[in-house]
Coordinates of C-alpha atoms in Angstrom, one line a residue:
X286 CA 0.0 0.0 0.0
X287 CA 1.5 3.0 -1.0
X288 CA 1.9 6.1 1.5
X289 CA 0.1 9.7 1.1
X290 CA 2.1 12.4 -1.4
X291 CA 5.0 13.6 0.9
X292 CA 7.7 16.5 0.8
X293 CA 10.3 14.6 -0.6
X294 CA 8.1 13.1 -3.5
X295 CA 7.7 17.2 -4.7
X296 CA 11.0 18.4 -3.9
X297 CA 11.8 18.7 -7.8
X298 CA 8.8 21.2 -8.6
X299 CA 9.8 23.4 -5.4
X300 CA 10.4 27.2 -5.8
X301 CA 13.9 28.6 -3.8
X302 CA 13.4 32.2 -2.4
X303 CA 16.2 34.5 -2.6
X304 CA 16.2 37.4 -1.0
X305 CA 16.4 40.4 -3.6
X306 CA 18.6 42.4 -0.9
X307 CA 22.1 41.3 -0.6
X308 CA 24.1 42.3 2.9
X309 CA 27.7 43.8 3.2
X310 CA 29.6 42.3 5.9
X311 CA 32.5 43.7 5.7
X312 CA 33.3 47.6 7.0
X313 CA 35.2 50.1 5.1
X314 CA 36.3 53.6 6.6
X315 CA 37.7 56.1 5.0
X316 CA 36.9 59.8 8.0
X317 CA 40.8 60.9 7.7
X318 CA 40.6 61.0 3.1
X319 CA 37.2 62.7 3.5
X320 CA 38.8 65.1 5.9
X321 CA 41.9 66.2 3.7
X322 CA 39.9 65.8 0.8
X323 CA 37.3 68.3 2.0
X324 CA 40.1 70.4 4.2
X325 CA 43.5 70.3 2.7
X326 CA 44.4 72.1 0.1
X327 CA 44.7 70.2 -3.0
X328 CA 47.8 70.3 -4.9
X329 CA 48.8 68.9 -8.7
X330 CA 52.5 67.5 -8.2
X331 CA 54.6 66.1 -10.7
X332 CA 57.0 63.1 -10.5
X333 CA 60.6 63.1 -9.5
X334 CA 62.8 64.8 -12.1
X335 CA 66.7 65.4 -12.7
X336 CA 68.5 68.4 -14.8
X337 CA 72.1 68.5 -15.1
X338 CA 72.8 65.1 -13.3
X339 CA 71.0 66.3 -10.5
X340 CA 67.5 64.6 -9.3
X341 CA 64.8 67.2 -7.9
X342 CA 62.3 66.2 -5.9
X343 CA 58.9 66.3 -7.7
X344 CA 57.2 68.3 -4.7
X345 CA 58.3 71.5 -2.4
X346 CA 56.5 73.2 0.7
X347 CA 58.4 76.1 1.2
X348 CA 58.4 78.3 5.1
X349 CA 60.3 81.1 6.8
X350 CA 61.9 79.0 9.3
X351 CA 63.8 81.3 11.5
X352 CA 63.1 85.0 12.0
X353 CA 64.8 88.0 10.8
X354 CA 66.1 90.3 13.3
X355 CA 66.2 91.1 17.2
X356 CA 65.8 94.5 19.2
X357 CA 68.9 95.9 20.7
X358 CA 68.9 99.3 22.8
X359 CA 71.3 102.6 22.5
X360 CA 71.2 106.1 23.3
X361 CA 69.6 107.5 20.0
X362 CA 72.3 110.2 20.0
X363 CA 74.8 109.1 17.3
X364 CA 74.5 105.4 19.0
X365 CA 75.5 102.1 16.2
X366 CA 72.5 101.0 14.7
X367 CA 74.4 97.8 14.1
X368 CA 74.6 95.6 10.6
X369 CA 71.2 93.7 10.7
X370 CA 70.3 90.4 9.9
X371 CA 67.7 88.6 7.8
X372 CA 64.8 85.6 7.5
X373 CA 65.7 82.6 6.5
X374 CA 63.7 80.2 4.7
X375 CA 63.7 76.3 4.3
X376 CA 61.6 73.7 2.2
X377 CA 60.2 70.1 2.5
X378 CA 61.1 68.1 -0.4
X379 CA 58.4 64.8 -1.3
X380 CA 57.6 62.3 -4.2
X381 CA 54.0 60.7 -4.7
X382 CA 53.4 57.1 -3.8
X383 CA 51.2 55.1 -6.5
X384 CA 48.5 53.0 -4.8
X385 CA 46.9 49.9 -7.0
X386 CA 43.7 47.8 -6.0
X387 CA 43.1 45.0 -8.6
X388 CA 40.3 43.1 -9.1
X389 CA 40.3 39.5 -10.8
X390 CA 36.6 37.9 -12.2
X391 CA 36.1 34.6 -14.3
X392 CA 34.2 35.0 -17.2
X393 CA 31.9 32.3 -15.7
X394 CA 31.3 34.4 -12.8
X395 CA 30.2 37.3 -15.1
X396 CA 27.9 35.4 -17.4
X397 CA 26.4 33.7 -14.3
X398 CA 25.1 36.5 -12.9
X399 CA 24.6 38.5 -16.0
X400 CA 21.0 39.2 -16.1
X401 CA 17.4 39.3 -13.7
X402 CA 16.9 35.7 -15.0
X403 CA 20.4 34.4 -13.7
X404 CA 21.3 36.6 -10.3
X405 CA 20.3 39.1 -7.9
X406 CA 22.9 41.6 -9.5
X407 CA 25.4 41.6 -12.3
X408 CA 28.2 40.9 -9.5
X409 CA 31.2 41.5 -11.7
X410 CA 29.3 45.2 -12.3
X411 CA 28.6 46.1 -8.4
X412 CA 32.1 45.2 -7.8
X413 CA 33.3 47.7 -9.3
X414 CA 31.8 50.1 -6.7
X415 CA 32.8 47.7 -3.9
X416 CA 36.1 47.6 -4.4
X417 CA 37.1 51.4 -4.4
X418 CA 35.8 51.3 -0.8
X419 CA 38.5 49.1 0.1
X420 CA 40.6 51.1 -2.1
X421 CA 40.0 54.6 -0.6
X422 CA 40.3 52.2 3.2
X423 CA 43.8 51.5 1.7
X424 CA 44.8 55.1 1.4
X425 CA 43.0 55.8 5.0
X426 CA 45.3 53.2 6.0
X427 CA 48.1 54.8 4.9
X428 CA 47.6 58.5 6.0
X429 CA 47.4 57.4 9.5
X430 CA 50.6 55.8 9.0
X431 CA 54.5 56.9 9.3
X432 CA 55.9 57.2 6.7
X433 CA 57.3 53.3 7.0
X434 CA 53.8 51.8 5.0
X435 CA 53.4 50.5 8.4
X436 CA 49.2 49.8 8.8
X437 CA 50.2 48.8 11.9
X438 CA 52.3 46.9 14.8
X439 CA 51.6 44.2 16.7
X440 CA 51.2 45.1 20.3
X441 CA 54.0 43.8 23.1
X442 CA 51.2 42.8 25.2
X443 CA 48.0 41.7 24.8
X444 CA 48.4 40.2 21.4
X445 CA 48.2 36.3 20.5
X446 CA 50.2 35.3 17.2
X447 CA 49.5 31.9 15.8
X448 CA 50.7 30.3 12.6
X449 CA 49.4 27.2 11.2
X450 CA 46.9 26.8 13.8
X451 CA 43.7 25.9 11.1
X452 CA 43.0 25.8 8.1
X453 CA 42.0 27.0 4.8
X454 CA 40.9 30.9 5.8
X455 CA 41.7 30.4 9.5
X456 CA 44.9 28.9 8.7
X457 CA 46.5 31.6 11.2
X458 CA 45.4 34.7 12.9
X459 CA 46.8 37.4 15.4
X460 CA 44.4 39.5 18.1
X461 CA 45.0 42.0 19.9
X462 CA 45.9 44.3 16.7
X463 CA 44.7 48.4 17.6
X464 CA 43.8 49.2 14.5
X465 CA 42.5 46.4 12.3
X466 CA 40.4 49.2 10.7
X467 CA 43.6 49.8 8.7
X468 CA 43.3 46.7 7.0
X469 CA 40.6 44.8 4.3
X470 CA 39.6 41.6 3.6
X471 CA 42.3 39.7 1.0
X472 CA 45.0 41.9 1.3
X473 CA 48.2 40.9 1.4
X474 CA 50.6 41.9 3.7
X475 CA 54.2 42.5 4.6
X476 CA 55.9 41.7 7.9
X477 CA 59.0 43.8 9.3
X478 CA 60.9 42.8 12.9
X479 CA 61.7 46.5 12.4
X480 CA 61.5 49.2 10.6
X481 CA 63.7 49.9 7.5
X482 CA 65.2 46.1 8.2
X483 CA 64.6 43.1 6.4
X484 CA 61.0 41.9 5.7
X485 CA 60.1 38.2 6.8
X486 CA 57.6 37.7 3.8
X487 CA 54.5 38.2 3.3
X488 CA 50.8 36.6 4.1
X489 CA 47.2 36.9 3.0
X490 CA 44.7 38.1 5.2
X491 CA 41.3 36.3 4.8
X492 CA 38.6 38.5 7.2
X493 CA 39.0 41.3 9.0
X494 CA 37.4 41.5 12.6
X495 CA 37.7 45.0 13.7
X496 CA 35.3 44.9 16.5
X497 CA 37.0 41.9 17.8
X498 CA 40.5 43.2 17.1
X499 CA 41.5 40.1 14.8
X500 CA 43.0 39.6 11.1
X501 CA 42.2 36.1 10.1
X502 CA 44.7 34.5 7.4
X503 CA 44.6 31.9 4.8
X504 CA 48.5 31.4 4.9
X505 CA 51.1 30.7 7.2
X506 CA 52.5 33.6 8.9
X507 CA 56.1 34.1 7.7
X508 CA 59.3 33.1 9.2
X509 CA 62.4 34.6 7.4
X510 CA 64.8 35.4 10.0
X511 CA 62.4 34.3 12.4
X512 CA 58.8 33.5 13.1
X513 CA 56.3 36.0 13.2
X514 CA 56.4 37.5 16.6
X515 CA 54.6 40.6 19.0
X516 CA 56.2 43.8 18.0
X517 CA 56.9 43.2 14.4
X518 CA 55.4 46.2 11.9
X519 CA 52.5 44.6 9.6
X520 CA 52.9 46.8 6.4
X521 CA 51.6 47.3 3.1
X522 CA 52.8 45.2 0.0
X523 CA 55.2 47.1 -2.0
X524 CA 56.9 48.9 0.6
X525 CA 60.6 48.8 1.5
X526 CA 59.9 49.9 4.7
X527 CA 62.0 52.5 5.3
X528 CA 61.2 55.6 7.1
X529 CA 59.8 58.0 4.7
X530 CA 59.8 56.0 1.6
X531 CA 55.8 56.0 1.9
X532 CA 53.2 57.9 2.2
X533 CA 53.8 60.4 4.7
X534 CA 50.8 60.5 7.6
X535 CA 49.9 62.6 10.6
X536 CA 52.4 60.7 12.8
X537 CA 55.2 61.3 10.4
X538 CA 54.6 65.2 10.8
X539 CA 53.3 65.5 14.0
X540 CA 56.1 64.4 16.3
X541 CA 58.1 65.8 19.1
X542 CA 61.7 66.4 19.6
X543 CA 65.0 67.7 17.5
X544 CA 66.1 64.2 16.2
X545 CA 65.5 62.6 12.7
X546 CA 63.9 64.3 9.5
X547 CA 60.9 65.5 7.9
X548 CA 60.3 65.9 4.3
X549 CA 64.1 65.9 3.9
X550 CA 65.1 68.5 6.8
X551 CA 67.8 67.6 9.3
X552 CA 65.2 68.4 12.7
X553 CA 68.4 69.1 14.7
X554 CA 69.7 71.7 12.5
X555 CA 66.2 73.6 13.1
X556 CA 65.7 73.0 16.6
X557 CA 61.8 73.5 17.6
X558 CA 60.7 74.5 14.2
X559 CA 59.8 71.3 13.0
X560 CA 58.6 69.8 16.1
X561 CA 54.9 69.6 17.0
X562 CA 53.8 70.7 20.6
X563 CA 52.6 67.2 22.4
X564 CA 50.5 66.7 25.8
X565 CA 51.2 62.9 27.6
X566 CA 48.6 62.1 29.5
X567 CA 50.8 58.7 30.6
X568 CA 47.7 56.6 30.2
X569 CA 45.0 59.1 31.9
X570 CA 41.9 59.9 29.8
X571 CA 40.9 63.2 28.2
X572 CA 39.6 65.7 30.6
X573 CA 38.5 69.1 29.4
X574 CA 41.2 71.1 31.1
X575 CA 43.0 69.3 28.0
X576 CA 41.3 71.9 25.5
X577 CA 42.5 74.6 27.5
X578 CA 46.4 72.7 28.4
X579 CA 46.0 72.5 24.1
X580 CA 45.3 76.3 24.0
X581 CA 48.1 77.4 26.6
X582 CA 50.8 75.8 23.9
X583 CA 49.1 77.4 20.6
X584 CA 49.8 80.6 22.3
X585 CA 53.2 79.8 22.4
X586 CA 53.4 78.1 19.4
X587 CA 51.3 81.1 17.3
X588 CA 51.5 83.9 19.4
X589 CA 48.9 85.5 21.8
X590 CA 46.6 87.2 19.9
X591 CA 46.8 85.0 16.4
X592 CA 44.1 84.3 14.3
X593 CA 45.2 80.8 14.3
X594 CA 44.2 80.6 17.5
X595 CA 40.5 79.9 16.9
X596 CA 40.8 77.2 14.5
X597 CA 41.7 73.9 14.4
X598 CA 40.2 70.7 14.7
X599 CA 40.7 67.0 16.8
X600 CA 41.3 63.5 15.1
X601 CA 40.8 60.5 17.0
X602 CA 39.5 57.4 17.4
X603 CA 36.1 57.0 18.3
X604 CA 36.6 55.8 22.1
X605 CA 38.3 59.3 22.4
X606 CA 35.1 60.8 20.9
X607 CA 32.8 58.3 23.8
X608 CA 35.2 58.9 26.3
X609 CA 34.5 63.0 26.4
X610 CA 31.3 62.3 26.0
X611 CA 30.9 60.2 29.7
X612 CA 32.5 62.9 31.5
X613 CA 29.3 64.7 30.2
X614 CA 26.9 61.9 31.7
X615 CA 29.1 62.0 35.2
X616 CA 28.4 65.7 35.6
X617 CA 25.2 65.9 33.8
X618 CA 22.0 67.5 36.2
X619 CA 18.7 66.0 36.1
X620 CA 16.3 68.8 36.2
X621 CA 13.6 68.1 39.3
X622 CA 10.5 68.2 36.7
X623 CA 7.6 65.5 37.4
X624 CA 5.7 64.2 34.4
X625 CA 3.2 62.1 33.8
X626 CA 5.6 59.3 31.5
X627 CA 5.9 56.7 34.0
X628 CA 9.0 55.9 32.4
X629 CA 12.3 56.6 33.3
X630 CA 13.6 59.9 31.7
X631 CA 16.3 58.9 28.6
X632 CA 19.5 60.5 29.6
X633 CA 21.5 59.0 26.7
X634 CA 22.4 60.7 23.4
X635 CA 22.3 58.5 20.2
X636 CA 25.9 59.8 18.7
X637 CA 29.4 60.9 19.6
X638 CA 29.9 64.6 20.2
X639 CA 31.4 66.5 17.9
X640 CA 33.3 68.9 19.5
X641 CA 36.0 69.0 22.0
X642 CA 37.2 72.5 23.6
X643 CA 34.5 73.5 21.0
X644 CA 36.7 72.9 18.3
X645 CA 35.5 70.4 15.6
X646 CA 36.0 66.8 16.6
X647 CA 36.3 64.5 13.7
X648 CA 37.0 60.8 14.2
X649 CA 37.9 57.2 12.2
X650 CA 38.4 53.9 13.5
X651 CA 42.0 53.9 11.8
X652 CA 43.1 56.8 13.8
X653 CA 46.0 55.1 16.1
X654 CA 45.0 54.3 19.2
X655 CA 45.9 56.6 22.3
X656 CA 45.9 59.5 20.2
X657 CA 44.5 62.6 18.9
X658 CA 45.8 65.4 17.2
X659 CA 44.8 69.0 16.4
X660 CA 45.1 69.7 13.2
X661 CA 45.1 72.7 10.9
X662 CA 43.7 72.2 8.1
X663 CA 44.8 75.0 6.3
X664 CA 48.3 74.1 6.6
X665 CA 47.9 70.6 5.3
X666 CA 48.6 69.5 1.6
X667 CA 47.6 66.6 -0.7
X668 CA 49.5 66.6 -3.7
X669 CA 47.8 65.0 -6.4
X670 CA 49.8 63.5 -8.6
X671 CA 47.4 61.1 -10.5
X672 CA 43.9 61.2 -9.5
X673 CA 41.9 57.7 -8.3
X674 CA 39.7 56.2 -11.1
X675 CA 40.0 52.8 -13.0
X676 CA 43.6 52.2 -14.6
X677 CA 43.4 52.5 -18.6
X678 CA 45.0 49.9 -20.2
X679 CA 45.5 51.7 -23.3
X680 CA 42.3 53.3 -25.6
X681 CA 40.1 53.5 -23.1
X682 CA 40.1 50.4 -21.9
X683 CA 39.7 50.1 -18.0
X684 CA 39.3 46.2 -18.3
X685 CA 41.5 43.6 -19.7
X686 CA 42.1 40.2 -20.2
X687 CA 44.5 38.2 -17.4
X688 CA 47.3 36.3 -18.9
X689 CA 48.3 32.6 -18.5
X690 CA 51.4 32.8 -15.9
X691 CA 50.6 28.7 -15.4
X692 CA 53.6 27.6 -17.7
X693 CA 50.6 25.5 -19.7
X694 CA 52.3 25.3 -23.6
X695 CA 50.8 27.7 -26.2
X696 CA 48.6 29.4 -23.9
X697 CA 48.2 33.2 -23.2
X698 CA 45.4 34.1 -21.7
X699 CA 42.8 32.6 -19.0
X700 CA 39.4 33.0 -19.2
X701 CA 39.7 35.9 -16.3
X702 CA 39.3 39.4 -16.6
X703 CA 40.4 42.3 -14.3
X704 CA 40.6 46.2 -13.7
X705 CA 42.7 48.1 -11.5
X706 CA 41.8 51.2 -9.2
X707 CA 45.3 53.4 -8.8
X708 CA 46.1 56.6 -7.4
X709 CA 49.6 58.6 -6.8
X710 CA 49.5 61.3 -3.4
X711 CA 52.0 62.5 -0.8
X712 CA 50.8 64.8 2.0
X713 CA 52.9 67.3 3.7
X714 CA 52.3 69.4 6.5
X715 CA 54.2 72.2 5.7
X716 CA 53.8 74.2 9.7
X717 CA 54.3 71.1 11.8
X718 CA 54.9 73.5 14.7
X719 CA 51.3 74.9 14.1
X720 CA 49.4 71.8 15.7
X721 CA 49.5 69.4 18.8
X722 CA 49.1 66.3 19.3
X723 CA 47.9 64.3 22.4
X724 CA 49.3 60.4 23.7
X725 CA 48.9 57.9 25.9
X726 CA 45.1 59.1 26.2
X727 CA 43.5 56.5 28.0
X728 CA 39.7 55.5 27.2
X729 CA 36.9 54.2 28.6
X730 CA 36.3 49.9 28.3
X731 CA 34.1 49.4 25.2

């Protein structure tokens, strides 16, 4: 006797729903390139150039450096007047760094979803837009960076490195990284022991967990001169690693002290000039006497009465941002006012302030962690050098064919196509005394 008409006797005539929506998991950021974009001043650079055996840098930021002339006293009766001195000027000398983001697609993946009838979206199309979100987190990335192509370093404490502990994307990861914002999903990387010494190779990351502080990899970690370890400088591909020879970020110009260089100036043959005011709060969090510890040293730096004085704005991290904001809830007043809502008055705010010292507040989770500078806009450049769009391969074309690098006889190509989002920049702050920058902020948990 044969059994009633079940599930499994229909399952070939059933329908599959897919949603018509499809979700981003992954973040991109990109606060610090909107803010230079919008802010800077925007400047077309060339490349680096020689005459008469001599190379020139492609890029100069020029400043008076050291004043002209001091007061002396005298009788006014037929007293010297004395011989007089003169300013004295001085320039910053910088190249652009080219940035590349390729994308690879199979021509199977293209025709696959090509069309209502075959996918939710023409993928290989929406990529497109996709990927220059990771691009322009690339160049974020690198403006918070020093100059090394350092993204960032792996903590001394608090960080767990393992190598070959999984497999396939989980293969190896390291936690405990500060600003994983810095970094996307399939990039690959570079490890340094140090900076400007010899790279131990390089790995691919696989996922990016910035809220749990983790890159994920679908390769060993490498070993050259020694296994991945805590302190070693996770950097860019492409980069030497040498100081300087990237792009130059806010903590390549805003540091403190008479030692090294910036933008090709010896800082010990311009003592102070080049060095940017800097409050250590040794770990303690921003408090608002900060804003007004910040204004005491802008009246040194700019003078009393300066314009100057009244601009600027702050760059953090967001915990900075939540951190002034719940010295607000501590000293907050409830007002004694009855009403007839039973519930319990909402004392919370949905955002982060945006202000500090009522200056401007701007913040991005790749901002480095314990710090936050004041910057000035106005004396901040972005020399543009080749502006980002799709790479043309010649004619107009902004996608191309991938070639066969498999050693397979007679062939040439693979049925893969790809396009390339590139950009060349260099920034320069050409007043690095005219700022400030605060470290070892402390935050609250989150």
């Amino acid at each position: 006797m044969g059994g009633p008409l079940n599930e499994a006797a229909v399952e070939s005539i059933e329908l599959e729903q897919v949603g018509k929506e499809i979700a981003l998991l992954w973040p991109t950021f990109r606060g610090l390139w909107n803010l230079f974009e919008k802010s800077a001043k925007k400047v077309n650079i060339a490349n680096v150039t020689q005459a008469a055996g001599t190379t020139r840098s492609a890029w100069r930021e020029t400043m008076i450096i050291q004043g002209g002339s001091g007061i002396a006293v005298g009788t006014g009766d037929g007293s010297a007047l004395g011989s007089g001195t003169g300013s004295k000027t001085a320039a910053f000398a910088m190249a652009p760094i080219w940035a590349f983001n390729v994308t690879q697609y199979t021509r199977l993946a293209e025709m696959a979803t090509n069309g209502a009838e075959r996918g939710i979206e023409s993928f290989t199309k929406t990529e497109i837009k996709r990927s220059i979100k990771q691009y322009y987190n690339g160049w974020e990335s690198l403006l918070n960076g020093d100059g090394s192509g350092a993204a960032d370093q792996i903590p001394l404490t608090g960080a767990i490195v393992s190598s070959s502990s999984g497999s396939g994307d989980t293969t190896s990861y390291i936690s405990g990284i500060p600003c994983a914002a810095c970094f996307v999903d399939q990039q690959v990387v570079q490890f340094f022991p140090s900076e400007g010494g010899t790279t131990r190779g390089n790995a691919t990351i696989s996922y990016v967990d910035v809220v749990g502080q983790t890159l994920w990899f679908s390769t060993t970690l490498p070993s050259t001169g020694g296994a991945t370890a805590v302190g070693d400088y996770i950097m860019v591909a492409g980069t030497s690693g040498v100081a300087g020879s990237s792009v130059l970020g806010i903590p390549y110009w805003n540091t403190n002290g008479n030692t090294g260089s910036k933008g090709g100036l010896s800082l010990s043959a311009y003592p102070s000039r080049l060095s940017t005011p800097v409050i250590n709060l040794g770990g303690a969090q921003i408090t608002p006497s900060v804003a007004q510890r910040a204004m005491v040293l802008l009246t040194r730096t700019f003078g009393d009465e300066a314009e100057e004085l009244e601009k600027g704005i702050w760059y953090g991290k967001p915990e900075q941002a939540a951190t002034i904001a719940s010295q607000w809830y501590d000293l907050m007043v409830t007002q004694n006012k009855e009403s007839d809502n039973i519930n319990v008055t909402d004392r919370a705010r949905q955002g982060l302030p945006n202000t500090f010292g009522e200056r401007k507040f701007e913040y991005s989770n790749t901002a480095k962690p314990g710090r936050v500078d004041l910057l000035f806009p106005e004396n901040w450049s972005l020399g543009e050098l080749c502006p980002v769009g799709l790479y043309d391969f010649g004619g107009g074309n902004t996608v191309m064919p991938v070639t066969d690098t498999s050693g397979n006889a007679g062939a040439t190509y693979i049925t893969s196509k790809m396009f390339v989002y590139e950009g060349g920049y260099q920034l320069c702050n050409r007043a690095p005394k005219h700022g400030l920058f605060v470290v070892n902020a402390g935050t609250i948990n989150i």
